[in-house]
């Protein structure tokens, strides 16, 4: 496949382009920096643009973290652990992650857990109660939910660990 030659931008052109990129949707600093580097800017030029974007409130890590948390827990129904892991991977600071997690409503969060547990339970074909519980537990752990909440939800659903075979 023939790829068109990469276009390089001057810092003023890059600023305009990246401002539109940040306006379209919340971005984090790492994403913006990678994009600026792909425009052919060096570290200093990219750094100056990032500072300007932050000053003009087009780039705000805390706002990004809050938006990210809301989206992942409301739409994707992810658990806190997975959200935190993802934000750390994206280079978001501990402070911003903590602020973002404040967006989670405890009752709604637990209801999400129960909803996906019930849905998964309806789909699960495993007949052995112990193996079934284990599979459900593994699924919820992968979604990023905390072990203590998973246990409570499974117990509430009646998937007792000591159920007869």
Short mmCIF file of C-alpha atoms in Angstrom, two decimals:
data_model
loop_
_atom_site.label_atom_id
_atom_site.label_comp_id
_atom_site.label_asym_id
_atom_site.label_seq_id
_atom_site.Cartn_x
_atom_site.Cartn_y
_atom_site.Cartn_z
CA UNK A 1 0.00 0.00 0.00
CA UNK A 2 1.29 3.40 -0.94
CA UNK A 3 0.96 5.90 1.87
CA UNK A 4 0.89 9.58 1.06
CA UNK A 5 3.99 11.44 2.24
CA UNK A 6 3.70 12.67 5.83
CA UNK A 7 2.81 16.35 6.10
CA UNK A 8 4.86 18.48 8.43
CA UNK A 9 3.53 21.66 9.98
CA UNK A 10 5.07 24.86 11.24
CA UNK A 11 4.38 25.55 14.94
CA UNK A 12 1.60 28.10 14.15
CA UNK A 13 -0.08 25.64 11.73
CA UNK A 14 0.31 22.81 14.25
CA UNK A 15 -1.23 24.97 16.99
CA UNK A 16 -4.32 25.60 14.86
CA UNK A 17 -4.65 21.94 13.94
CA UNK A 18 -4.11 20.64 17.48
CA UNK A 19 -6.52 23.21 18.94
CA UNK A 20 -9.23 21.78 16.68
CA UNK A 21 -8.15 18.26 17.74
CA UNK A 22 -8.60 19.23 21.42
CA UNK A 23 -11.89 21.05 20.83
CA UNK A 24 -13.45 18.04 19.12
CA UNK A 25 -13.06 15.80 22.19
CA UNK A 26 -11.25 15.77 25.56
CA UNK A 27 -7.61 14.82 25.07
CA UNK A 28 -4.75 14.07 27.43
CA UNK A 29 -1.27 15.51 27.28
CA UNK A 30 0.32 12.27 26.06
CA UNK A 31 -2.10 12.05 23.09
CA UNK A 32 -1.52 15.68 22.17
CA UNK A 33 2.24 15.34 22.43
CA UNK A 34 2.25 12.25 20.19
CA UNK A 35 0.09 14.06 17.65
CA UNK A 36 2.36 17.12 17.66
CA UNK A 37 5.42 14.93 17.20
CA UNK A 38 3.71 13.27 14.23
CA UNK A 39 3.40 16.79 12.75
CA UNK A 40 7.19 16.98 12.74
CA UNK A 41 7.60 19.29 15.74
CA UNK A 42 10.49 18.84 18.15
CA UNK A 43 10.10 18.42 21.90
CA UNK A 44 10.49 22.14 22.69
CA UNK A 45 7.96 23.26 20.06
CA UNK A 46 5.49 20.60 21.20
CA UNK A 47 6.04 21.60 24.84
CA UNK A 48 5.34 25.27 24.11
CA UNK A 49 2.11 24.41 22.30
CA UNK A 50 1.00 22.12 25.16
CA UNK A 51 1.61 24.92 27.68
CA UNK A 52 -0.43 27.30 25.54
CA UNK A 53 -3.28 24.80 25.15
CA UNK A 54 -3.33 24.29 28.93
CA UNK A 55 -3.35 28.04 29.56
CA UNK A 56 -6.24 28.45 27.14
CA UNK A 57 -8.07 25.55 28.87
CA UNK A 58 -8.18 23.46 25.68
CA UNK A 59 -6.09 20.82 27.42
CA UNK A 60 -7.00 19.96 31.01
CA UNK A 61 -5.92 16.62 32.48
CA UNK A 62 -8.36 16.81 35.41
CA UNK A 63 -11.29 17.52 33.10
CA UNK A 64 -10.07 14.71 30.83
CA UNK A 65 -9.94 12.27 33.76
CA UNK A 66 -13.46 13.20 34.89
CA UNK A 67 -14.86 12.83 31.38
CA UNK A 68 -13.01 9.53 30.88
CA UNK A 69 -14.30 8.10 34.17
CA UNK A 70 -17.90 9.13 33.41
CA UNK A 71 -17.75 7.52 29.98
CA UNK A 72 -16.16 4.26 31.05
CA UNK A 73 -18.30 3.66 34.11
CA UNK A 74 -21.60 4.83 32.63
CA UNK A 75 -21.36 3.58 29.06
CA UNK A 76 -18.86 0.72 29.16
CA UNK A 77 -19.76 -0.24 32.76
CA UNK A 78 -16.10 -0.62 33.74
CA UNK A 79 -15.01 -1.01 37.35
CA UNK A 80 -12.73 1.41 39.22
CA UNK A 81 -9.64 -0.80 38.96
CA UNK A 82 -9.76 -0.97 35.18
CA UNK A 83 -10.44 2.76 34.86
CA UNK A 84 -7.51 3.62 37.16
CA UNK A 85 -5.21 1.24 35.29
CA UNK A 86 -6.18 2.79 31.96
CA UNK A 87 -5.71 6.37 33.19
CA UNK A 88 -2.27 5.51 34.61
CA UNK A 89 -1.35 3.98 31.26
CA UNK A 90 -2.39 7.25 29.59
CA UNK A 91 0.01 9.13 31.87
CA UNK A 92 -2.64 10.86 34.00
CA UNK A 93 -1.43 12.04 37.43
CA UNK A 94 -2.60 10.42 40.68
CA UNK A 95 -4.28 13.69 41.67
CA UNK A 96 -6.30 13.86 38.43
CA UNK A 97 -7.23 10.19 38.70
CA UNK A 98 -8.54 10.78 42.26
CA UNK A 99 -10.56 13.78 41.03
CA UNK A 100 -11.92 11.73 38.14
CA UNK A 101 -13.02 8.88 40.40
CA UNK A 102 -15.19 11.34 42.36
CA UNK A 103 -17.50 11.27 39.32
CA UNK A 104 -18.56 7.73 40.26
CA UNK A 105 -21.82 7.48 42.16
CA UNK A 106 -21.56 4.51 44.54
CA UNK A 107 -25.15 3.32 44.12
CA UNK A 108 -25.09 3.59 40.33
CA UNK A 109 -21.69 1.86 40.30
CA UNK A 110 -22.97 -1.11 42.31
CA UNK A 111 -26.10 -1.24 40.14
CA UNK A 112 -23.85 -1.45 37.03
CA UNK A 113 -22.05 -4.37 38.63
CA UNK A 114 -25.34 -6.13 39.43
CA UNK A 115 -26.72 -5.45 35.92
CA UNK A 116 -23.72 -6.91 34.11
CA UNK A 117 -23.58 -9.82 36.56
CA UNK A 118 -27.23 -10.68 35.90
CA UNK A 119 -26.77 -10.36 32.14
CA UNK A 120 -23.64 -12.55 32.19
CA UNK A 121 -25.40 -15.05 34.47
CA UNK A 122 -28.23 -15.41 31.92
CA UNK A 123 -25.67 -16.07 29.16
CA UNK A 124 -23.44 -18.43 31.16
CA UNK A 125 -23.80 -22.08 30.11
CA UNK A 126 -21.77 -23.62 32.98
CA UNK A 127 -24.01 -25.86 35.12
CA UNK A 128 -21.66 -26.59 38.04
CA UNK A 129 -22.46 -23.88 40.64
CA UNK A 130 -18.88 -23.50 41.88
CA UNK A 131 -17.40 -23.29 38.36
CA UNK A 132 -20.21 -20.95 37.31
CA UNK A 133 -19.53 -18.61 40.23
CA UNK A 134 -15.82 -18.68 39.37
CA UNK A 135 -16.50 -17.76 35.74
CA UNK A 136 -18.77 -14.89 36.75
CA UNK A 137 -16.17 -13.70 39.27
CA UNK A 138 -13.41 -13.79 36.64
CA UNK A 139 -15.57 -11.85 34.17
CA UNK A 140 -16.31 -9.08 36.71
CA UNK A 141 -12.67 -8.93 37.77
CA UNK A 142 -11.67 -8.41 34.13
CA UNK A 143 -14.23 -5.59 33.95
CA UNK A 144 -12.28 -3.96 36.79
CA UNK A 145 -14.61 -4.43 39.74
CA UNK A 146 -13.26 -4.89 43.26
CA UNK A 147 -13.24 -8.38 44.77
CA UNK A 148 -15.29 -7.42 47.86
CA UNK A 149 -18.08 -5.89 45.73
CA UNK A 150 -18.08 -8.90 43.39
CA UNK A 151 -18.48 -11.22 46.38
CA UNK A 152 -21.40 -9.19 47.75
CA UNK A 153 -23.11 -9.10 44.35
CA UNK A 154 -22.64 -12.85 43.79
CA UNK A 155 -24.00 -13.60 47.27
CA UNK A 156 -26.98 -11.28 46.62
CA UNK A 157 -27.63 -13.11 43.35
CA UNK A 158 -27.68 -16.38 45.26
CA UNK A 159 -24.52 -17.77 43.73
CA UNK A 160 -23.21 -19.08 47.05
CA UNK A 161 -19.67 -20.51 46.95
CA UNK A 162 -20.69 -23.55 49.01
CA UNK A 163 -23.68 -24.50 46.84
CA UNK A 164 -24.15 -28.24 46.40
CA UNK A 165 -22.76 -29.79 43.23
#
